[in-house]
mmCIF file of C-alpha atoms in Angstrom:
data_model
loop_
_atom_site.group_PDB
_atom_site.id
_atom_site.type_symbol
_atom_site.label_atom_id
_atom_site.label_comp_id
_atom_site.label_asym_id
_atom_site.label_seq_id
_atom_site.Cartn_x
_atom_site.Cartn_y
_atom_site.Cartn_z
ATOM 1 C CA UNK H 1 137.254 -49.592 57.071
ATOM 2 C CA UNK H 2 139.992 -47.043 57.560
ATOM 3 C CA UNK H 3 138.878 -43.530 56.649
ATOM 4 C CA UNK H 4 142.238 -41.827 56.842
ATOM 5 C CA UNK H 5 145.860 -42.108 55.876
ATOM 6 C CA UNK H 6 149.036 -42.455 57.840
ATOM 7 C CA UNK H 7 152.096 -40.499 56.747
ATOM 8 C CA UNK H 8 155.580 -41.928 56.934
ATOM 9 C CA UNK H 9 159.084 -41.214 55.803
ATOM 10 C CA UNK H 10 160.959 -43.278 53.238
ATOM 11 C CA UNK H 11 161.901 -45.833 55.900
ATOM 12 C CA UNK H 12 158.337 -47.144 55.912
ATOM 13 C CA UNK H 13 156.764 -49.303 53.213
ATOM 14 C CA UNK H 14 154.232 -47.607 50.954
ATOM 15 C CA UNK H 15 150.731 -49.053 51.268
ATOM 16 C CA UNK H 16 147.158 -48.003 50.579
ATOM 17 C CA UNK H 17 146.912 -46.798 54.199
ATOM 18 C CA UNK H 18 150.462 -45.405 54.608
ATOM 19 C CA UNK H 19 151.711 -42.703 52.245
ATOM 20 C CA UNK H 20 155.448 -42.260 51.857
ATOM 21 C CA UNK H 21 157.394 -39.854 49.647
ATOM 22 C CA UNK H 22 158.387 -40.532 46.068
ATOM 23 C CA UNK H 23 162.008 -41.666 46.183
ATOM 24 C CA UNK H 24 162.795 -40.340 42.730
ATOM 25 C CA UNK H 25 160.459 -37.531 41.696
ATOM 26 C CA UNK H 26 159.793 -37.240 37.990
ATOM 27 C CA UNK H 27 157.281 -34.391 37.849
ATOM 28 C CA UNK H 28 156.694 -31.063 39.601
ATOM 29 C CA UNK H 29 153.499 -32.575 41.075
ATOM 30 C CA UNK H 30 155.532 -35.352 42.713
ATOM 31 C CA UNK H 31 157.935 -32.749 44.130
ATOM 32 C CA UNK H 32 154.957 -30.798 45.534
ATOM 33 C CA UNK H 33 153.549 -34.028 47.008
ATOM 34 C CA UNK H 34 156.865 -34.719 48.760
ATOM 35 C CA UNK H 35 157.112 -31.146 50.057
ATOM 36 C CA UNK H 36 153.544 -31.268 51.369
ATOM 37 C CA UNK H 37 154.104 -34.637 53.018
ATOM 38 C CA UNK H 38 157.264 -33.282 54.676
ATOM 39 C CA UNK H 39 155.528 -30.104 55.907
ATOM 40 C CA UNK H 40 152.739 -32.168 57.393
ATOM 41 C CA UNK H 41 155.125 -34.611 59.059
ATOM 42 C CA UNK H 42 157.201 -31.773 60.551
ATOM 43 C CA UNK H 43 154.059 -30.115 61.931
ATOM 44 C CA UNK H 44 152.896 -33.410 63.458
ATOM 45 C CA UNK H 45 156.339 -34.068 64.966
ATOM 46 C CA UNK H 46 156.359 -30.561 66.496
ATOM 47 C CA UNK H 47 152.921 -31.208 67.988
ATOM 48 C CA UNK H 48 154.060 -34.542 69.452
ATOM 49 C CA UNK H 49 157.114 -32.826 70.928
ATOM 50 C CA UNK H 50 154.986 -30.099 72.499
ATOM 51 C CA UNK H 51 152.610 -32.648 74.060
ATOM 52 C CA UNK H 52 155.495 -34.803 75.322
ATOM 53 C CA UNK H 53 157.078 -31.765 77.034
ATOM 54 C CA UNK H 54 153.787 -30.780 78.619
ATOM 55 C CA UNK H 55 152.649 -34.236 79.786
ATOM 56 C CA UNK H 56 155.315 -36.397 81.423
ATOM 57 C CA UNK H 57 153.226 -39.511 80.841
ATOM 58 C CA UNK H 58 153.717 -39.112 77.089
ATOM 59 C CA UNK H 59 157.423 -38.320 77.374
ATOM 60 C CA UNK H 60 158.439 -41.478 79.211
ATOM 61 C CA UNK H 61 156.074 -43.849 77.466
ATOM 62 C CA UNK H 62 152.791 -45.432 78.387
ATOM 63 C CA UNK H 63 152.721 -49.057 79.441
ATOM 64 C CA UNK H 64 149.102 -49.914 78.953
ATOM 65 C CA UNK H 65 146.713 -51.478 76.486
ATOM 66 C CA UNK H 66 146.267 -49.723 73.129
ATOM 67 C CA UNK H 67 142.653 -48.856 74.024
ATOM 68 C CA UNK H 68 143.760 -47.203 77.274
ATOM 69 C CA UNK H 69 146.599 -45.362 75.503
ATOM 70 C CA UNK H 70 144.020 -43.793 73.177
ATOM 71 C CA UNK H 71 142.116 -42.530 76.233
ATOM 72 C CA UNK H 72 145.295 -41.016 77.749
ATOM 73 C CA UNK H 73 146.413 -39.303 74.552
ATOM 74 C CA UNK H 74 142.921 -37.969 73.883
ATOM 75 C CA UNK H 75 142.725 -36.589 77.439
ATOM 76 C CA UNK H 76 146.132 -34.907 77.091
ATOM 77 C CA UNK H 77 145.090 -33.375 73.760
ATOM 78 C CA UNK H 78 141.809 -32.084 75.200
ATOM 79 C CA UNK H 79 143.577 -30.596 78.235
ATOM 80 C CA UNK H 80 146.161 -28.965 75.963
ATOM 81 C CA UNK H 81 143.428 -27.425 73.790
ATOM 82 C CA UNK H 82 141.550 -26.148 76.843
ATOM 83 C CA UNK H 83 144.800 -24.562 78.036
ATOM 84 C CA UNK H 84 145.210 -22.780 74.704
ATOM 85 C CA UNK H 85 141.613 -21.521 74.837
ATOM 86 C CA UNK H 86 142.036 -20.034 78.314
ATOM 87 C CA UNK H 87 145.472 -18.612 77.518
ATOM 88 C CA UNK H 88 147.838 -20.856 79.468
ATOM 89 C CA UNK H 89 149.331 -22.816 76.607
ATOM 90 C CA UNK H 90 150.753 -22.383 73.164
ATOM 91 C CA UNK H 91 149.853 -24.120 69.966
ATOM 92 C CA UNK H 92 152.119 -25.242 67.195
ATOM 93 C CA UNK H 93 151.772 -22.775 64.344
ATOM 94 C CA UNK H 94 149.455 -24.101 61.679
ATOM 95 C CA UNK H 95 151.059 -21.750 59.157
ATOM 96 C CA UNK H 96 153.103 -24.239 57.154
ATOM 97 C CA UNK H 97 154.832 -21.589 55.045
ATOM 98 C CA UNK H 98 157.512 -20.990 57.693
ATOM 99 C CA UNK H 99 158.374 -24.641 58.302
ATOM 100 C CA UNK H 100 161.865 -25.602 57.182
ATOM 101 C CA UNK H 101 161.453 -28.880 55.334
ATOM 102 C CA UNK H 102 164.990 -29.188 53.986
ATOM 103 C CA UNK H 103 166.024 -31.786 56.583
ATOM 104 C CA UNK H 104 162.889 -33.765 55.852
ATOM 105 C CA UNK H 105 163.476 -33.629 52.105
ATOM 106 C CA UNK H 106 167.134 -34.626 52.537
ATOM 107 C CA UNK H 107 166.028 -37.774 54.363
ATOM 108 C CA UNK H 108 164.283 -39.010 51.236
ATOM 109 C CA UNK H 109 166.611 -41.506 49.632
ATOM 110 C CA UNK H 110 167.265 -40.766 45.985
ATOM 111 C CA UNK H 111 166.634 -43.882 44.012
ATOM 112 C CA UNK H 112 163.927 -45.852 42.345
ATOM 113 C CA UNK H 113 160.583 -46.673 43.879
ATOM 114 C CA UNK H 114 160.866 -50.432 44.039
ATOM 115 C CA UNK H 115 157.683 -51.780 45.520
ATOM 116 C CA UNK H 116 156.638 -55.434 45.707
ATOM 117 C CA UNK H 117 153.451 -56.336 43.821
ATOM 118 C CA UNK H 118 151.519 -56.531 47.127
ATOM 119 C CA UNK H 119 151.943 -52.753 47.481
ATOM 120 C CA UNK H 120 150.619 -51.724 44.078
ATOM 121 C CA UNK H 121 147.437 -50.355 45.684
ATOM 122 C CA UNK H 122 149.640 -47.917 47.598
ATOM 123 C CA UNK H 123 151.309 -46.795 44.376
ATOM 124 C CA UNK H 124 147.922 -46.290 42.714
ATOM 125 C CA UNK H 125 146.583 -44.338 45.673
ATOM 126 C CA UNK H 126 149.689 -42.096 45.899
ATOM 127 C CA UNK H 127 149.494 -41.366 42.165
ATOM 128 C CA UNK H 128 145.771 -40.557 42.459
ATOM 129 C CA UNK H 129 146.434 -38.183 45.360
ATOM 130 C CA UNK H 130 149.319 -36.536 43.497
ATOM 131 C CA UNK H 131 147.341 -36.110 40.270
ATOM 132 C CA UNK H 132 144.208 -34.927 42.083
ATOM 133 C CA UNK H 133 145.739 -32.421 44.477
ATOM 134 C CA UNK H 134 149.242 -31.437 43.357
#
């Protein structure tokens, strides 16, 4: 079973394993959910950018099996973290308060959340997360 969640923008379909923003927020909690999702996505994108600049292999793409790609990315992440610990690298700030999420929020299409019946588990999960944490 999958013990985590993937985060996506509004271009991806909502599912029980992939959380996307509310397209038309109706409550302050839904707005906070969207803002939190955007902050997290921006932080992740900054981290990917940093790793791609540092490791050429990641920048130009890896042509290998998925299992081998996991090994490469893990190795790059470990080397990056070791570099930070010994003072030869920089980390992406984990302080989310300074992240500008306006571009991320503007990418959310205003409209109705129209989701096929097969994705109702995703709707239920997103609502549970929103009600439980935001």
